[in-house]
Amino acid sequence: RQFPGLDASARYNNQGFRDLPIPVMSSLDVAPSDVVVYDGEGYDALRRFLQNNGIEHVLLCGYHADMCVCSTTAGHENLRRDFNVFLVGDAVQATFPANAAAQYATNQAVSFASLDVLVTQASWIIPDALQDPK
């Protein structure tokens, strides 16, 4: 029996799926100008790229708030040393196989992250282009 969270369909196992250093599912369009950073390249490469482009603030969201969003090259454990990091609490999800639903693991991951980084939510974020100039 296949685990319900795994999808071996063409959506995930599409042509070009493994052309990047990390697999990207077909519903994500990767433009030639997009920057893809692989963990194996290390945090120094990511930090240099962000600093060279004048980035000071980083909004983090994604899947595996308890692992990928916190402990990888682009996770808040690294980024918080050099940037103002905000975890977008309603745009992350944690998983724990023993739980029937992700809500408890997500709540725990966001709570632990709040000890080290600021937590925001998507509705509080206003892109510069939408702000009223005064």
mmCIF file with all atom_site columns, N, CA and C in Angstrom, residues 5-34:
data_model
loop_
_atom_site.group_PDB
_atom_site.id
_atom_site.type_symbol
_atom_site.label_atom_id
_atom_site.label_alt_id
_atom_site.label_comp_id
_atom_site.label_asym_id
_atom_site.label_entity_id
_atom_site.label_seq_id
_atom_site.pdbx_PDB_ins_code
_atom_site.Cartn_x
_atom_site.Cartn_y
_atom_site.Cartn_z
_atom_site.occupancy
_atom_site.B_iso_or_equiv
_atom_site.pdbx_formal_charge
_atom_site.auth_seq_id
_atom_site.auth_comp_id
_atom_site.auth_asym_id
_atom_site.auth_atom_id
_atom_site.pdbx_PDB_model_num
ATOM 1  N N  . GLY A 1 5  ? 0.818  10.234 1.319   1.00 0.00 ? 5  GLY A N  1
ATOM 2  C CA . GLY A 1 5  ? 1.472  11.504 1.026   1.00 0.00 ? 5  GLY A CA 1
ATOM 3  C C  . GLY A 1 5  ? 2.425  11.442 -0.154  1.00 0.00 ? 5  GLY A C  1
ATOM 4  N N  . LEU A 1 6  ? 2.646  10.271 -0.714  1.00 0.00 ? 6  LEU A N  1
ATOM 5  C CA . LEU A 1 6  ? 3.574  10.139 -1.836  1.00 0.00 ? 6  LEU A CA 1
ATOM 6  C C  . LEU A 1 6  ? 2.798  10.147 -3.145  1.00 0.00 ? 6  LEU A C  1
ATOM 7  N N  . ASP A 1 7  ? 3.313  10.834 -4.108  1.00 0.00 ? 7  ASP A N  1
ATOM 8  C CA . ASP A 1 7  ? 2.653  10.935 -5.401  1.00 0.00 ? 7  ASP A CA 1
ATOM 9  C C  . ASP A 1 7  ? 3.683  10.640 -6.477  1.00 0.00 ? 7  ASP A C  1
ATOM 10 N N  . ALA A 1 8  ? 3.534  9.516  -7.147  1.00 0.00 ? 8  ALA A N  1
ATOM 11 C CA . ALA A 1 8  ? 4.487  9.136  -8.187  1.00 0.00 ? 8  ALA A CA 1
ATOM 12 C C  . ALA A 1 8  ? 3.961  9.482  -9.575  1.00 0.00 ? 8  ALA A C  1
ATOM 13 N N  . SER A 1 9  ? 2.926  10.312 -9.635  1.00 0.00 ? 9  SER A N  1
ATOM 14 C CA . SER A 1 9  ? 2.337  10.664 -10.925 1.00 0.00 ? 9  SER A CA 1
ATOM 15 C C  . SER A 1 9  ? 3.254  11.595 -11.714 1.00 0.00 ? 9  SER A C  1
ATOM 16 N N  . ALA A 1 10 ? 2.821  11.937 -12.918 1.00 0.00 ? 10 ALA A N  1
ATOM 17 C CA . ALA A 1 10 ? 3.606  12.822 -13.785 1.00 0.00 ? 10 ALA A CA 1
ATOM 18 C C  . ALA A 1 10 ? 3.783  14.210 -13.173 1.00 0.00 ? 10 ALA A C  1
ATOM 19 N N  . ARG A 1 11 ? 2.920  14.576 -12.249 1.00 0.00 ? 11 ARG A N  1
ATOM 20 C CA . ARG A 1 11 ? 3.058  15.887 -11.603 1.00 0.00 ? 11 ARG A CA 1
ATOM 21 C C  . ARG A 1 11 ? 4.410  16.005 -10.905 1.00 0.00 ? 11 ARG A C  1
ATOM 22 N N  . TYR A 1 12 ? 4.860  14.920 -10.315 1.00 0.00 ? 12 TYR A N  1
ATOM 23 C CA . TYR A 1 12 ? 6.129  14.942 -9.593  1.00 0.00 ? 12 TYR A CA 1
ATOM 24 C C  . TYR A 1 12 ? 7.259  14.275 -10.363 1.00 0.00 ? 12 TYR A C  1
ATOM 25 N N  . ASN A 1 13 ? 6.945  13.301 -11.164 1.00 0.00 ? 13 ASN A N  1
ATOM 26 C CA . ASN A 1 13 ? 7.977  12.553 -11.872 1.00 0.00 ? 13 ASN A CA 1
ATOM 27 C C  . ASN A 1 13 ? 7.943  12.927 -13.350 1.00 0.00 ? 13 ASN A C  1
ATOM 28 N N  . ASN A 1 14 ? 7.939  14.223 -13.613 1.00 0.00 ? 14 ASN A N  1
ATOM 29 C CA . ASN A 1 14 ? 7.796  14.730 -14.972 1.00 0.00 ? 14 ASN A CA 1
ATOM 30 C C  . ASN A 1 14 ? 9.143  14.869 -15.677 1.00 0.00 ? 14 ASN A C  1
ATOM 31 N N  . GLN A 1 15 ? 9.090  15.146 -16.980 1.00 0.00 ? 15 GLN A N  1
ATOM 32 C CA . GLN A 1 15 ? 10.309 15.370 -17.751 1.00 0.00 ? 15 GLN A CA 1
ATOM 33 C C  . GLN A 1 15 ? 11.027 16.594 -17.181 1.00 0.00 ? 15 GLN A C  1
ATOM 34 N N  . GLY A 1 16 ? 12.308 16.486 -16.948 1.00 0.00 ? 16 GLY A N  1
ATOM 35 C CA . GLY A 1 16 ? 13.086 17.587 -16.391 1.00 0.00 ? 16 GLY A CA 1
ATOM 36 C C  . GLY A 1 16 ? 13.062 17.644 -14.876 1.00 0.00 ? 16 GLY A C  1
ATOM 37 N N  . PHE A 1 17 ? 12.352 16.702 -14.249 1.00 0.00 ? 17 PHE A N  1
ATOM 38 C CA . PHE A 1 17 ? 12.208 16.698 -12.787 1.00 0.00 ? 17 PHE A CA 1
ATOM 39 C C  . PHE A 1 17 ? 13.547 16.734 -12.080 1.00 0.00 ? 17 PHE A C  1
ATOM 40 N N  . ARG A 1 18 ? 14.537 16.055 -12.637 1.00 0.00 ? 18 ARG A N  1
ATOM 41 C CA . ARG A 1 18 ? 15.838 15.972 -11.980 1.00 0.00 ? 18 ARG A CA 1
ATOM 42 C C  . ARG A 1 18 ? 16.921 16.793 -12.685 1.00 0.00 ? 18 ARG A C  1
ATOM 43 N N  . ASP A 1 19 ? 16.525 17.747 -13.497 1.00 0.00 ? 19 ASP A N  1
ATOM 44 C CA . ASP A 1 19 ? 17.510 18.576 -14.195 1.00 0.00 ? 19 ASP A CA 1
ATOM 45 C C  . ASP A 1 19 ? 18.188 19.580 -13.268 1.00 0.00 ? 19 ASP A C  1
ATOM 46 N N  . LEU A 1 20 ? 17.506 19.995 -12.224 1.00 0.00 ? 20 LEU A N  1
ATOM 47 C CA . LEU A 1 20 ? 18.077 20.906 -11.239 1.00 0.00 ? 20 LEU A CA 1
ATOM 48 C C  . LEU A 1 20 ? 18.767 20.080 -10.164 1.00 0.00 ? 20 LEU A C  1
ATOM 49 N N  . PRO A 1 21 ? 19.566 20.723 -9.302  1.00 0.00 ? 21 PRO A N  1
ATOM 50 C CA . PRO A 1 21 ? 20.215 19.960 -8.228  1.00 0.00 ? 21 PRO A CA 1
ATOM 51 C C  . PRO A 1 21 ? 19.209 19.327 -7.277  1.00 0.00 ? 21 PRO A C  1
ATOM 52 N N  . ILE A 1 22 ? 17.980 19.874 -7.264  1.00 0.00 ? 22 ILE A N  1
ATOM 53 C CA . ILE A 1 22 ? 16.918 19.303 -6.444  1.00 0.00 ? 22 ILE A CA 1
ATOM 54 C C  . ILE A 1 22 ? 15.708 19.078 -7.337  1.00 0.00 ? 22 ILE A C  1
ATOM 55 N N  . PRO A 1 23 ? 14.919 18.035 -7.113  1.00 0.00 ? 23 PRO A N  1
ATOM 56 C CA . PRO A 1 23 ? 13.730 17.816 -7.929  1.00 0.00 ? 23 PRO A CA 1
ATOM 57 C C  . PRO A 1 23 ? 12.718 18.940 -7.713  1.00 0.00 ? 23 PRO A C  1
ATOM 58 N N  . VAL A 1 24 ? 12.088 19.382 -8.787  1.00 0.00 ? 24 VAL A N  1
ATOM 59 C CA . VAL A 1 24 ? 11.048 20.408 -8.715  1.00 0.00 ? 24 VAL A CA 1
ATOM 60 C C  . VAL A 1 24 ? 9.822  19.865 -9.432  1.00 0.00 ? 24 VAL A C  1
ATOM 61 N N  . MET A 1 25 ? 8.673  19.857 -8.735  1.00 0.00 ? 25 MET A N  1
ATOM 62 C CA . MET A 1 25 ? 7.467  19.316 -9.344  1.00 0.00 ? 25 MET A CA 1
ATOM 63 C C  . MET A 1 25 ? 6.984  20.220 -10.474 1.00 0.00 ? 25 MET A C  1
ATOM 64 N N  . SER A 1 26 ? 6.220  19.651 -11.395 1.00 0.00 ? 26 SER A N  1
ATOM 65 C CA . SER A 1 26 ? 5.849  20.356 -12.617 1.00 0.00 ? 26 SER A CA 1
ATOM 66 C C  . SER A 1 26 ? 4.959  21.565 -12.376 1.00 0.00 ? 26 SER A C  1
ATOM 67 N N  . SER A 1 27 ? 4.280  21.651 -11.243 1.00 0.00 ? 27 SER A N  1
ATOM 68 C CA . SER A 1 27 ? 3.420  22.812 -11.004 1.00 0.00 ? 27 SER A CA 1
ATOM 69 C C  . SER A 1 27 ? 4.236  24.056 -10.647 1.00 0.00 ? 27 SER A C  1
ATOM 70 N N  . LEU A 1 28 ? 5.537  23.901 -10.430 1.00 0.00 ? 28 LEU A N  1
ATOM 71 C CA . LEU A 1 28 ? 6.415  25.043 -10.192 1.00 0.00 ? 28 LEU A CA 1
ATOM 72 C C  . LEU A 1 28 ? 7.182  25.343 -11.476 1.00 0.00 ? 28 LEU A C  1
ATOM 73 N N  . ASP A 1 29 ? 7.008  26.531 -11.979 1.00 0.00 ? 29 ASP A N  1
ATOM 74 C CA . ASP A 1 29 ? 7.753  26.937 -13.166 1.00 0.00 ? 29 ASP A CA 1
ATOM 75 C C  . ASP A 1 29 ? 9.059  27.568 -12.724 1.00 0.00 ? 29 ASP A C  1
ATOM 76 N N  . VAL A 1 30 ? 10.164 27.058 -13.216 1.00 0.00 ? 30 VAL A N  1
ATOM 77 C CA . VAL A 1 30 ? 11.483 27.599 -12.894 1.00 0.00 ? 30 VAL A CA 1
ATOM 78 C C  . VAL A 1 30 ? 11.976 28.357 -14.112 1.00 0.00 ? 30 VAL A C  1
ATOM 79 N N  . ALA A 1 31 ? 12.048 29.671 -13.982 1.00 0.00 ? 31 ALA A N  1
ATOM 80 C CA . ALA A 1 31 ? 12.515 30.524 -15.075 1.00 0.00 ? 31 ALA A CA 1
ATOM 81 C C  . ALA A 1 31 ? 14.040 30.538 -15.100 1.00 0.00 ? 31 ALA A C  1
ATOM 82 N N  . PRO A 1 32 ? 14.632 30.846 -16.239 1.00 0.00 ? 32 PRO A N  1
ATOM 83 C CA . PRO A 1 32 ? 16.101 30.925 -16.307 1.00 0.00 ? 32 PRO A CA 1
ATOM 84 C C  . PRO A 1 32 ? 16.686 31.938 -15.319 1.00 0.00 ? 32 PRO A C  1
ATOM 85 N N  . SER A 1 33 ? 15.911 32.957 -14.964 1.00 0.00 ? 33 SER A N  1
ATOM 86 C CA . SER A 1 33 ? 16.410 33.979 -14.032 1.00 0.00 ? 33 SER A CA 1
ATOM 87 C C  . SER A 1 33 ? 16.217 33.594 -12.566 1.00 0.00 ? 33 SER A C  1
ATOM 88 N N  . ASP A 1 34 ? 15.486 32.507 -12.286 1.00 0.00 ? 34 ASP A N  1
ATOM 89 C CA . ASP A 1 34 ? 15.291 32.064 -10.906 1.00 0.00 ? 34 ASP A CA 1
ATOM 90 C C  . ASP A 1 34 ? 16.596 31.538 -10.328 1.00 0.00 ? 34 ASP A C  1
#
